[in-house]
PDB file of C-alpha atoms in Angstrom:
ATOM      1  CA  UNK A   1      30.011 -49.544 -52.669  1.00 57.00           C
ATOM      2  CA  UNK A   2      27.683 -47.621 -55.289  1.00 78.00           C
ATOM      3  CA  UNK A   3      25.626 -50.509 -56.724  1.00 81.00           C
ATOM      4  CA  UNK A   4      24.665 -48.701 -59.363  1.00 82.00           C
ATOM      5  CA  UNK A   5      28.495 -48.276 -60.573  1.00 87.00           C
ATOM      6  CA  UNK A   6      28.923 -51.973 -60.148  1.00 90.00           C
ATOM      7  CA  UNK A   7      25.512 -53.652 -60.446  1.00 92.00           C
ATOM      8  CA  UNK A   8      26.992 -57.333 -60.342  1.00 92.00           C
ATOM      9  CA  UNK A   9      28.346 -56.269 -57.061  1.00 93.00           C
ATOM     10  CA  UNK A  10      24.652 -57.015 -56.465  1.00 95.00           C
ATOM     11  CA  UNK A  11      24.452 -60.856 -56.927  1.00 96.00           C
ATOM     12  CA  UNK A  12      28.178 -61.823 -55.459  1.00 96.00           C
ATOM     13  CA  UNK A  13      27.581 -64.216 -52.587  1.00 98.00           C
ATOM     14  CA  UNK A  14      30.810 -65.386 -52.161  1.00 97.00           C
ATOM     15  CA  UNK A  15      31.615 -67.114 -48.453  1.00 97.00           C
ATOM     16  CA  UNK A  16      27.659 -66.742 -47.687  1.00 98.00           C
ATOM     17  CA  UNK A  17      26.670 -69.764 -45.872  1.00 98.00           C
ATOM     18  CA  UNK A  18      24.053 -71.945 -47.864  1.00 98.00           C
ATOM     19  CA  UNK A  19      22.063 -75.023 -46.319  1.00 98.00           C
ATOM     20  CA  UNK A  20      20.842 -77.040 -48.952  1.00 98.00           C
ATOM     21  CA  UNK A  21      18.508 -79.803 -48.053  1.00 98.00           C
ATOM     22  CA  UNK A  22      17.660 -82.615 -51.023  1.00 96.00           C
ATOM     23  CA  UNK A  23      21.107 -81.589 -52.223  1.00 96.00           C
ATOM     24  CA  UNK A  24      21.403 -85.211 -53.932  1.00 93.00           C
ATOM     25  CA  UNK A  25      17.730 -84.659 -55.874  1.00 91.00           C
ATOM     26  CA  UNK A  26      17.484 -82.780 -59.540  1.00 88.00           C
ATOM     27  CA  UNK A  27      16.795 -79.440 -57.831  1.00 91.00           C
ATOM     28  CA  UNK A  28      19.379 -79.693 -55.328  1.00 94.00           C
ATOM     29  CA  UNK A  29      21.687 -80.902 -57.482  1.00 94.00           C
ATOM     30  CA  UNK A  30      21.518 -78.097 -59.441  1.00 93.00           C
ATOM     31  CA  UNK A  31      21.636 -75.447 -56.479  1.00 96.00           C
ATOM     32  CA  UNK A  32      24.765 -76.857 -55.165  1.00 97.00           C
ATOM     33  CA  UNK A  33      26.513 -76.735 -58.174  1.00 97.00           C
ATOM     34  CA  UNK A  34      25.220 -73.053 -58.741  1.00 96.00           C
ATOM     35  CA  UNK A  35      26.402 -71.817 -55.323  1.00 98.00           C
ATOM     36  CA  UNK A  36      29.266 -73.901 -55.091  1.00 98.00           C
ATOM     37  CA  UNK A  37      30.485 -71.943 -58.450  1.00 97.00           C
ATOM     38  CA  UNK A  38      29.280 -68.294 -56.853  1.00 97.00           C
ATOM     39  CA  UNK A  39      31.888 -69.003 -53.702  1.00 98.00           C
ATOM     40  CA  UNK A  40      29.289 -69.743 -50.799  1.00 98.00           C
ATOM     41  CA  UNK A  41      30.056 -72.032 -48.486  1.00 98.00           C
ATOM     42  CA  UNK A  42      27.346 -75.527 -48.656  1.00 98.00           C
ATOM     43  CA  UNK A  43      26.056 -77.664 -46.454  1.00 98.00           C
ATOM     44  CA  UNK A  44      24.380 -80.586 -48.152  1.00 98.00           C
ATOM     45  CA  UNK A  45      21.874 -82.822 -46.414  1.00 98.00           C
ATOM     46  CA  UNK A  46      20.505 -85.528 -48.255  1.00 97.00           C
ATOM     47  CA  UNK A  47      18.985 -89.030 -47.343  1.00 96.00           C
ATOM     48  CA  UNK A  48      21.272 -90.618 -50.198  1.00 95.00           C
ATOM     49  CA  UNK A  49      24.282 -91.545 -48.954  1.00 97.00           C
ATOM     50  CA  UNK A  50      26.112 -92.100 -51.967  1.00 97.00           C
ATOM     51  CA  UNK A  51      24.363 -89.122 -54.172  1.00 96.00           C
ATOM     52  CA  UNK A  52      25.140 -87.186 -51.651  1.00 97.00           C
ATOM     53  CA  UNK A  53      29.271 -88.283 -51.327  1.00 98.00           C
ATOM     54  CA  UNK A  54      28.885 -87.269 -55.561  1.00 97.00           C
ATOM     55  CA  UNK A  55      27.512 -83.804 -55.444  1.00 98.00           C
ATOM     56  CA  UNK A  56      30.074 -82.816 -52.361  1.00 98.00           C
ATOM     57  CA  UNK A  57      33.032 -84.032 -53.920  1.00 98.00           C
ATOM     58  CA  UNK A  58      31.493 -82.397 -57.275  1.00 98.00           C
ATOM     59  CA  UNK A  59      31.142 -78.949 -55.371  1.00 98.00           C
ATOM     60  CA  UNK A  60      34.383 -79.841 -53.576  1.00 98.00           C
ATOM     61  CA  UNK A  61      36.374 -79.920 -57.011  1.00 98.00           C
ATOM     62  CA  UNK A  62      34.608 -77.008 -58.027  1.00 97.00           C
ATOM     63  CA  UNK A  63      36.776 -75.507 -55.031  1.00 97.00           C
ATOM     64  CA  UNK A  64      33.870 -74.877 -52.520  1.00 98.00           C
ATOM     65  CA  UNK A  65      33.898 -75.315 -48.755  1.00 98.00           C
ATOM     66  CA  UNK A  66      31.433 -78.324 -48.276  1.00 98.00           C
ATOM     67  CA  UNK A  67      29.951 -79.660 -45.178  1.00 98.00           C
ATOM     68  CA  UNK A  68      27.901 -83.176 -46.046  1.00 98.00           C
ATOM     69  CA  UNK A  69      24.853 -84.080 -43.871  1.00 98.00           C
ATOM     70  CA  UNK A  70      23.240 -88.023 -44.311  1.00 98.00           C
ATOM     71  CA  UNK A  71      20.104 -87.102 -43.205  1.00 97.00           C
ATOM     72  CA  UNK A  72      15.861 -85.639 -43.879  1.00 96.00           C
ATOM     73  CA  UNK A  73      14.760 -83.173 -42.512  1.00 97.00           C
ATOM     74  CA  UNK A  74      11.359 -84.898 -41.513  1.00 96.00           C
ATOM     75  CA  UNK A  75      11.237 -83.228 -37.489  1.00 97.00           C
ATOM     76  CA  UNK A  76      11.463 -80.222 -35.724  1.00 98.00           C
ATOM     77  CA  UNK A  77      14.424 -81.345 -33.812  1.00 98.00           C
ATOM     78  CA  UNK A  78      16.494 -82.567 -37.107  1.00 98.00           C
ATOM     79  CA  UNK A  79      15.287 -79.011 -38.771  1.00 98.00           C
ATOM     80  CA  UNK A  80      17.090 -77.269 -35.709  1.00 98.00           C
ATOM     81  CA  UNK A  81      19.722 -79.631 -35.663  1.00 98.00           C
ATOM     82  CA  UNK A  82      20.731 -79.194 -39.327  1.00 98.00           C
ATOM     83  CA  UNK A  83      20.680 -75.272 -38.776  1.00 98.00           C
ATOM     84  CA  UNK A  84      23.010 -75.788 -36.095  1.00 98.00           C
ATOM     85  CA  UNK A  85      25.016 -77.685 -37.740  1.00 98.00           C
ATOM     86  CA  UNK A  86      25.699 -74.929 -40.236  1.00 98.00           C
ATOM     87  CA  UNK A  87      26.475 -72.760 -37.733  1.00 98.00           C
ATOM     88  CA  UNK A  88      28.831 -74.900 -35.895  1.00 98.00           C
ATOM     89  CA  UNK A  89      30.735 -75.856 -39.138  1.00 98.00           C
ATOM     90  CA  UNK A  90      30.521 -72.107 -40.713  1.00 98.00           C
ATOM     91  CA  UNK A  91      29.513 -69.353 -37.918  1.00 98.00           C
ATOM     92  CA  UNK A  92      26.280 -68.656 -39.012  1.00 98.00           C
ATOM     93  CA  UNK A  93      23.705 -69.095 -41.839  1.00 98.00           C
ATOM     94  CA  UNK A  94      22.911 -66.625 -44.550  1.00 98.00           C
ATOM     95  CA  UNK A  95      21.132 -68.424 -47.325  1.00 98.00           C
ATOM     96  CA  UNK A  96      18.011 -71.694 -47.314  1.00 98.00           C
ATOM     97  CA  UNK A  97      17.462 -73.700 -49.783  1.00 98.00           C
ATOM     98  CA  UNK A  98      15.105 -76.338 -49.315  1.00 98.00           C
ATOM     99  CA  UNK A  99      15.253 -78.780 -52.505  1.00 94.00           C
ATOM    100  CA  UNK A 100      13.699 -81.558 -50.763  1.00 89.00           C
ATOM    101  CA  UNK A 101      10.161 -82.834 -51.160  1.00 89.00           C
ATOM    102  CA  UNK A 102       8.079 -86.006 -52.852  1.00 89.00           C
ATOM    103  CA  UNK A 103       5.767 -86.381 -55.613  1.00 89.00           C
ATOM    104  CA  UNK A 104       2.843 -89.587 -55.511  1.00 92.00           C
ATOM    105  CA  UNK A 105       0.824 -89.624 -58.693  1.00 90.00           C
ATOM    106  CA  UNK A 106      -2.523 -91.290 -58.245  1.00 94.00           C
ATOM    107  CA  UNK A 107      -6.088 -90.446 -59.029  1.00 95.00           C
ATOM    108  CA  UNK A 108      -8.172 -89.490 -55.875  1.00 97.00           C
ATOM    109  CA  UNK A 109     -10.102 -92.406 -55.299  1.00 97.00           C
ATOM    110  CA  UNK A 110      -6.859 -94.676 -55.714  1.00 97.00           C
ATOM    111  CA  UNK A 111      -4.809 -92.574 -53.407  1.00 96.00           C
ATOM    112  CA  UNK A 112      -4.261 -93.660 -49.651  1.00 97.00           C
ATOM    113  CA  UNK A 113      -4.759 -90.513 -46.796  1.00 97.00           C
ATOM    114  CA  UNK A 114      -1.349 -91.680 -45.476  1.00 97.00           C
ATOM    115  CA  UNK A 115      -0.122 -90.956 -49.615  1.00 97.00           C
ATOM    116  CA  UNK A 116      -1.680 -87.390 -49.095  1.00 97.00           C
ATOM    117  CA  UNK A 117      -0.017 -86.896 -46.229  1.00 97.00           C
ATOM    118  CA  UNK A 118       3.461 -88.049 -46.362  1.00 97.00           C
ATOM    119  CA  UNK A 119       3.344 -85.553 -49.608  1.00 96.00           C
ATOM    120  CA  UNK A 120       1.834 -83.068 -47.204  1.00 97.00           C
ATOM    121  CA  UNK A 121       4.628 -83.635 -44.779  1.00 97.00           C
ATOM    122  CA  UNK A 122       7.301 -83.672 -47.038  1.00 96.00           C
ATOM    123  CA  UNK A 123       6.373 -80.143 -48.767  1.00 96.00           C
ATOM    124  CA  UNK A 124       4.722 -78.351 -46.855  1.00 97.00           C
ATOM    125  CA  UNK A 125       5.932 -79.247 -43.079  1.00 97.00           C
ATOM    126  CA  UNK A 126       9.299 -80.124 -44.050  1.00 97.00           C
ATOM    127  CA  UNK A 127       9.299 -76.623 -45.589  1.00 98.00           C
ATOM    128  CA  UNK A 128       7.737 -74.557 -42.566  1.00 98.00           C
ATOM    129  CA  UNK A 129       9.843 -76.306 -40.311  1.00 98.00           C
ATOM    130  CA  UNK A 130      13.458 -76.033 -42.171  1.00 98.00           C
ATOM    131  CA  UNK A 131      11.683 -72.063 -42.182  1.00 98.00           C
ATOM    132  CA  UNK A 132      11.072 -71.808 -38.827  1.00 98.00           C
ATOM    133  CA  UNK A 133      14.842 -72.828 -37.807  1.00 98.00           C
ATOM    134  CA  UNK A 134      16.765 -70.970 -40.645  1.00 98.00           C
ATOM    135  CA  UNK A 135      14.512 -67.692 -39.595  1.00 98.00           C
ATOM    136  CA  UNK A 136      15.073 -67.965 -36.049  1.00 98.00           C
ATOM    137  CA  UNK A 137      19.103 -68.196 -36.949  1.00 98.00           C
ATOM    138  CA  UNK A 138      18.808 -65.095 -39.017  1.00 98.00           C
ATOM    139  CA  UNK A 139      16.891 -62.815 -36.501  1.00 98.00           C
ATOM    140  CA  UNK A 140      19.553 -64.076 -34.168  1.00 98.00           C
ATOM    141  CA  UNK A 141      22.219 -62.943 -36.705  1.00 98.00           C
ATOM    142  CA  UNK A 142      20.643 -59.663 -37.159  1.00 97.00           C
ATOM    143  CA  UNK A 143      21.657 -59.267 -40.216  1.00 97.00           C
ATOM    144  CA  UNK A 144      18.630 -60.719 -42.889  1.00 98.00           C
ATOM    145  CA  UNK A 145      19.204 -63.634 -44.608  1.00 98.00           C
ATOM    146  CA  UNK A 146      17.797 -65.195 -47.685  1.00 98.00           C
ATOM    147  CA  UNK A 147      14.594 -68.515 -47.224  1.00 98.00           C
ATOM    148  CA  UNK A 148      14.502 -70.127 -50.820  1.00 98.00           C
ATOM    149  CA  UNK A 149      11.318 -72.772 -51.190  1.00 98.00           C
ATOM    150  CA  UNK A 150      10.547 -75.329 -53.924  1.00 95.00           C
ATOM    151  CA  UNK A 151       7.243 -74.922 -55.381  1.00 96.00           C
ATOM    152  CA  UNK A 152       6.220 -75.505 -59.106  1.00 93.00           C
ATOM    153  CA  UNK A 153       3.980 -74.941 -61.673  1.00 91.00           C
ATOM    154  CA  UNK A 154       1.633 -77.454 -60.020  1.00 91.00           C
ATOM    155  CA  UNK A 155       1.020 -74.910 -56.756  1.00 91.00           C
ATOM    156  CA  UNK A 156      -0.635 -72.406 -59.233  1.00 91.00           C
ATOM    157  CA  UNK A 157      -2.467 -74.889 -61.974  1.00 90.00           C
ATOM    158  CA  UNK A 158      -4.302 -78.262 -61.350  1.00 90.00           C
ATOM    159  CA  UNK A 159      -3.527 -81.526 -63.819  1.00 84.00           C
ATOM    160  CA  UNK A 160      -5.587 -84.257 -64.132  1.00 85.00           C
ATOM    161  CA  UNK A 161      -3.133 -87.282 -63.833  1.00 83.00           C
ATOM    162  CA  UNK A 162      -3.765 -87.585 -59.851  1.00 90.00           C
ATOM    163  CA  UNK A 163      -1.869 -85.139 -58.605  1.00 91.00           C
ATOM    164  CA  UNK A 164      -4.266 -83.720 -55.827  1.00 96.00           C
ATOM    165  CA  UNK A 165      -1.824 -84.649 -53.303  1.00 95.00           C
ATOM    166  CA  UNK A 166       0.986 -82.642 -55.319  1.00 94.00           C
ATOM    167  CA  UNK A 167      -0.977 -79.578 -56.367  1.00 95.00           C
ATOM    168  CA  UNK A 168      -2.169 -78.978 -53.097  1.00 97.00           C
ATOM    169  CA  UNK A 169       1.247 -79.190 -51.430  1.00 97.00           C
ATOM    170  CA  UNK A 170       2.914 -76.868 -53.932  1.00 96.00           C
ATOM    171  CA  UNK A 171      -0.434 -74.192 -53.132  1.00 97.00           C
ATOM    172  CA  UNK A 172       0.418 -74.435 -49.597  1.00 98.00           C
ATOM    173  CA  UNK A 173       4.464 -73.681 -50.448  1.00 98.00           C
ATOM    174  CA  UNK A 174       2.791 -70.744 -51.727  1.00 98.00           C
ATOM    175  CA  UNK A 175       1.447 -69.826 -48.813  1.00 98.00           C
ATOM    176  CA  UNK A 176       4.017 -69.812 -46.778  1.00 98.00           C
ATOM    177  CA  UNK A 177       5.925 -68.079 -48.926  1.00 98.00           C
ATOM    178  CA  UNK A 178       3.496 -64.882 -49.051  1.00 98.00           C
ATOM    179  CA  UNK A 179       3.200 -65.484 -45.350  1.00 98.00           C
ATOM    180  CA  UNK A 180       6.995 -65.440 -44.070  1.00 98.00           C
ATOM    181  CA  UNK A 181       7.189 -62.728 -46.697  1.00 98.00           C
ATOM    182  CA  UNK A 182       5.177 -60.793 -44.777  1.00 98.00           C
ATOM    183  CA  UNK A 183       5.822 -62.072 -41.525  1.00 98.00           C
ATOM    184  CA  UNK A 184       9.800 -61.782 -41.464  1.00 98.00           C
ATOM    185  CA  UNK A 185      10.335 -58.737 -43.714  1.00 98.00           C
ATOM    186  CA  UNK A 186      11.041 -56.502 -40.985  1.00 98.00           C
ATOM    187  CA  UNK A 187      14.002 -58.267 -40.154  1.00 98.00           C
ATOM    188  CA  UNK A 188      15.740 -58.401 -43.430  1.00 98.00           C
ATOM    189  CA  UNK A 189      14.860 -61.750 -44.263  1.00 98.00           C
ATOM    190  CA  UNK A 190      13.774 -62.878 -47.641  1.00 98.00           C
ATOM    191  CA  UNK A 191      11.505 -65.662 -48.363  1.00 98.00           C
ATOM    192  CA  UNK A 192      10.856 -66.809 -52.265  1.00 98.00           C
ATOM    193  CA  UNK A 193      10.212 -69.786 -53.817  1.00 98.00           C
ATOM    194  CA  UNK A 194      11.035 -70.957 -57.241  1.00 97.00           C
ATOM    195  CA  UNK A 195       8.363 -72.491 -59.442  1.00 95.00           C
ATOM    196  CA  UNK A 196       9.326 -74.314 -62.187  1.00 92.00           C
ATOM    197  CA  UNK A 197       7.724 -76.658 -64.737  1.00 90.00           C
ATOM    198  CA  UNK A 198       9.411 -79.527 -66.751  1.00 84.00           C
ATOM    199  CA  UNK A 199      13.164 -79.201 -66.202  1.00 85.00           C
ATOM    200  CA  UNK A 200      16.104 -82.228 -67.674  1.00 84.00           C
ATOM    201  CA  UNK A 201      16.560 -84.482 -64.369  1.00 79.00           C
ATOM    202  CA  UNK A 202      16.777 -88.088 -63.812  1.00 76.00           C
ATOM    203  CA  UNK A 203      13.475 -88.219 -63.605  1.00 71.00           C
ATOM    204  CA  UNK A 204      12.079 -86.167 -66.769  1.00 80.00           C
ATOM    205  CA  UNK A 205      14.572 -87.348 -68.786  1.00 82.00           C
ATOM    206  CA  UNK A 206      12.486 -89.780 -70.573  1.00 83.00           C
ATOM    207  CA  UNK A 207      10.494 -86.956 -71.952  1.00 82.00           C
ATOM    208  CA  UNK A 208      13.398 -85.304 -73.628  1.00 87.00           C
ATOM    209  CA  UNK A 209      14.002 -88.803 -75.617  1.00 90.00           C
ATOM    210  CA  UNK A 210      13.011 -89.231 -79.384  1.00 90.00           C
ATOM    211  CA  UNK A 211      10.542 -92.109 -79.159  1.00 93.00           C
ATOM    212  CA  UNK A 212       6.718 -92.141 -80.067  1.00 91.00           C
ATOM    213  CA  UNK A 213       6.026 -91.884 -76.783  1.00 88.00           C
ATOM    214  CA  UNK A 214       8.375 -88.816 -75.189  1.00 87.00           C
ATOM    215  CA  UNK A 215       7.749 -87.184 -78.958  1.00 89.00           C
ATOM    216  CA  UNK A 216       4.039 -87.309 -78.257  1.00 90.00           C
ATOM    217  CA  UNK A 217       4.076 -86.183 -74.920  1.00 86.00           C
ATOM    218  CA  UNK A 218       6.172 -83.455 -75.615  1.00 90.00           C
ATOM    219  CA  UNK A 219       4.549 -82.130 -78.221  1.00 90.00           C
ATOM    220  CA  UNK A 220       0.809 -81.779 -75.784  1.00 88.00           C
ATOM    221  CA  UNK A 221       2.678 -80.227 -73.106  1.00 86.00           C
ATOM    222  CA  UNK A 222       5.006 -77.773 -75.734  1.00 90.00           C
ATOM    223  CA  UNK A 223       1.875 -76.995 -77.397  1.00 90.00           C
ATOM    224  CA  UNK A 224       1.562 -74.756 -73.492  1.00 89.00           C
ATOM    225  CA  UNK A 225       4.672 -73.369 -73.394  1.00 92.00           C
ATOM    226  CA  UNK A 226       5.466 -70.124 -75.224  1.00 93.00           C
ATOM    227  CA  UNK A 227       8.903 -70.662 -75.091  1.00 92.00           C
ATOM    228  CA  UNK A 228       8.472 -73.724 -77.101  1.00 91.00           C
ATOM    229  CA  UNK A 229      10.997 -76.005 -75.026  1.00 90.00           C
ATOM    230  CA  UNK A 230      11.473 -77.958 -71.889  1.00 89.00           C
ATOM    231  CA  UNK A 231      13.683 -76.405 -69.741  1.00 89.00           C
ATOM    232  CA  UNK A 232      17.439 -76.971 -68.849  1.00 89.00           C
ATOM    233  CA  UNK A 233      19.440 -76.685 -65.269  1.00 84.00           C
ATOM    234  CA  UNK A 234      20.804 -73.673 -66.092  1.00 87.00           C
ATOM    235  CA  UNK A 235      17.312 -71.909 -66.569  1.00 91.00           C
ATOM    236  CA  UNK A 236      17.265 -72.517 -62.889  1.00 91.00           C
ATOM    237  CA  UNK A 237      20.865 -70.461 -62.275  1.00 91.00           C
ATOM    238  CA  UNK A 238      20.053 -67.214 -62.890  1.00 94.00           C
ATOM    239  CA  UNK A 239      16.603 -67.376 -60.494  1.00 95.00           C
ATOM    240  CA  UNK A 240      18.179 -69.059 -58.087  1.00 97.00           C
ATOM    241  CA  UNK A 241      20.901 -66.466 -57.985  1.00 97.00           C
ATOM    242  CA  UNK A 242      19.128 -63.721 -57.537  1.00 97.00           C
ATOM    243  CA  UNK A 243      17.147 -65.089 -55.188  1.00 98.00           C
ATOM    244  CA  UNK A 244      20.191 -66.176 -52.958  1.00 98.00           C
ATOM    245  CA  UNK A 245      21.708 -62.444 -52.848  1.00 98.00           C
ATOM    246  CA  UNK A 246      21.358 -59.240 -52.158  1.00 96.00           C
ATOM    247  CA  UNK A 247      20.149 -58.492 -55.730  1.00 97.00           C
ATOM    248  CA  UNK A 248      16.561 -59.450 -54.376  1.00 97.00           C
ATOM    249  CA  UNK A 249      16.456 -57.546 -50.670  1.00 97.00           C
ATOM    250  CA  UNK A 250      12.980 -55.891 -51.746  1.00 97.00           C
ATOM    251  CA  UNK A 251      11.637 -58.774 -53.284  1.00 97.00           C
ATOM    252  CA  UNK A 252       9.974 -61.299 -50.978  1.00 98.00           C
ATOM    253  CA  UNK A 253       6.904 -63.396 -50.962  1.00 98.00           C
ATOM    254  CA  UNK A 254       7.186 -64.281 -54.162  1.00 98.00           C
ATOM    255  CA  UNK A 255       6.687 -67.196 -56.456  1.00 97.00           C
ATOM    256  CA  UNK A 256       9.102 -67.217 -59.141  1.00 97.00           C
ATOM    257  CA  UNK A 257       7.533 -69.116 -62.109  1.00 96.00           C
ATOM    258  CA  UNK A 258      10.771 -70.310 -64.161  1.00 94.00           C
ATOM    259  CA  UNK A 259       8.504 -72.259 -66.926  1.00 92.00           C
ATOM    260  CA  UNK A 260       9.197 -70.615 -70.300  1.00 93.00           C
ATOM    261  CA  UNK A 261       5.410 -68.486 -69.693  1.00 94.00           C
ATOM    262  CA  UNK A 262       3.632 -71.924 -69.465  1.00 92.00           C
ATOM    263  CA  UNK A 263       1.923 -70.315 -66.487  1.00 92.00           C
ATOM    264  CA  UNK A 264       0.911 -67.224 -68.569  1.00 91.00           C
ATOM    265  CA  UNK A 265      -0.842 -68.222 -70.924  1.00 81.00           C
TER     266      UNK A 265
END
């Protein structure tokens, strides 16, 4: 098919496979339902039982093909596992999304090594490891395959409300972005990450409230953003999208900043 007669041709993913791991958390959430609506087919890990039973019957209704996982993907062997898993349930594995990860907020000198590293593991090695399994699958395959990593705002830009332990984990999601972008090109296989800043979740939704205190934090942190808002789920669809399909085969190693140009300026 001539793309350029049918360029939307370019972002269809319908019946790709997609492992999605923190698929009960505000960015998996939000990838699940976006995929689930393009036509892949999910598999959903997530430590929360019951979140997890609500987004897969969500996607379900939505008419996708879901496969639920209770668990984290905190080893090698679960990482491997959970690939395989896709692959016995689907055939193969086209499309990673790893959603999962931790945030613990303290100044330096309050913070606890084993606080900086259980961030640590749960960013970075979580991330390389889910990476390692999902790229040895696609080689296997043959046929490319698309890595999609969480990083934010935070991997490019420090903040001084303790979040050393963050920052630095998001940098290193950087990393191994560029890295496998390098590193796995040659066989096809993407690896991205999307960055955003403050997005509507559970857990930021206290900032979109009209109360001294959400008014005056918004307004410092607006006062950054060109865009002049905090941003929505959907401003997540579109990158997400494109980063899942075949609309973004020569783009890899890549840190995709959706933050309405806080990071520019």
């Amino acid at each position: 098919m001539n793309v350029m007669a049918n360029p939307l041709s370019m972002f269809d993913v319908k019946d790709n496979v997609a492992l999605i791991t923190g698929a009960s958390g505000a960015f998996g959430m939000v990838a699940a339902r976006i995929l689930a609506g393009a036509g892949c087919k999910l598999v959903l890990v997530a430590g929360n039982q019951t979140a997890l039973d609500e987004i897969s019957k969500e996607c379900t209704d939505m008419g996708a093909d879901v496969t639920s996982i209770n668990s984290r993907p905190t080893t090698e062997a679960v990482c491997n596992d959970l690939v395989a898993k896709a692959v016995e349930a689907y055939g193969r594995l086209d499309i990673l999304v790893v959603a999962s990860g931790m945030n613990k907020v303290a100044p330096i000198t309050e913070m606890e090594p084993s606080t900086f590293e259980a961030v640590m593991d749960a960013n970075v090695n979580q991330s390389w490891l889910l990476s390692r399994a999902a790229a040895a699958q696609m080689k296997k395959q043959g046929d490319g395959g698309k890595i999609v990593l969480m990083s934010s705002a935070r991997g490019l830009l420090g903040h001084p409300a303790g979040y050393s332990a963050y920052c630095a984990s998001k940098s290193a999601v950087d990393g191994i972005v560029k890295a496998l972008g390098c590193e796995l090109g040659k066989d096809g296989i993407t690896v991205n990450a999307i960055a955003p800043t403050v997005f509507r979740s559970p857990l930021t939704a206290w900032m979109f409230e009209d109360n001294e205190n959400a008014n005056a934090v918004r307004a410092g942190f607006l006062s950054r953003v060109p865009m002049g808002r905090l941003g929505e789920p959907e401003d997540l669809a579109g990158p997400l999208l494109f980063l899942a399909s075949k609309a973004c085969d020569f783009y890899t190693g890549h840190i995709l900043y959706a933050d309405g140009g806080y990071t520019a300026g």
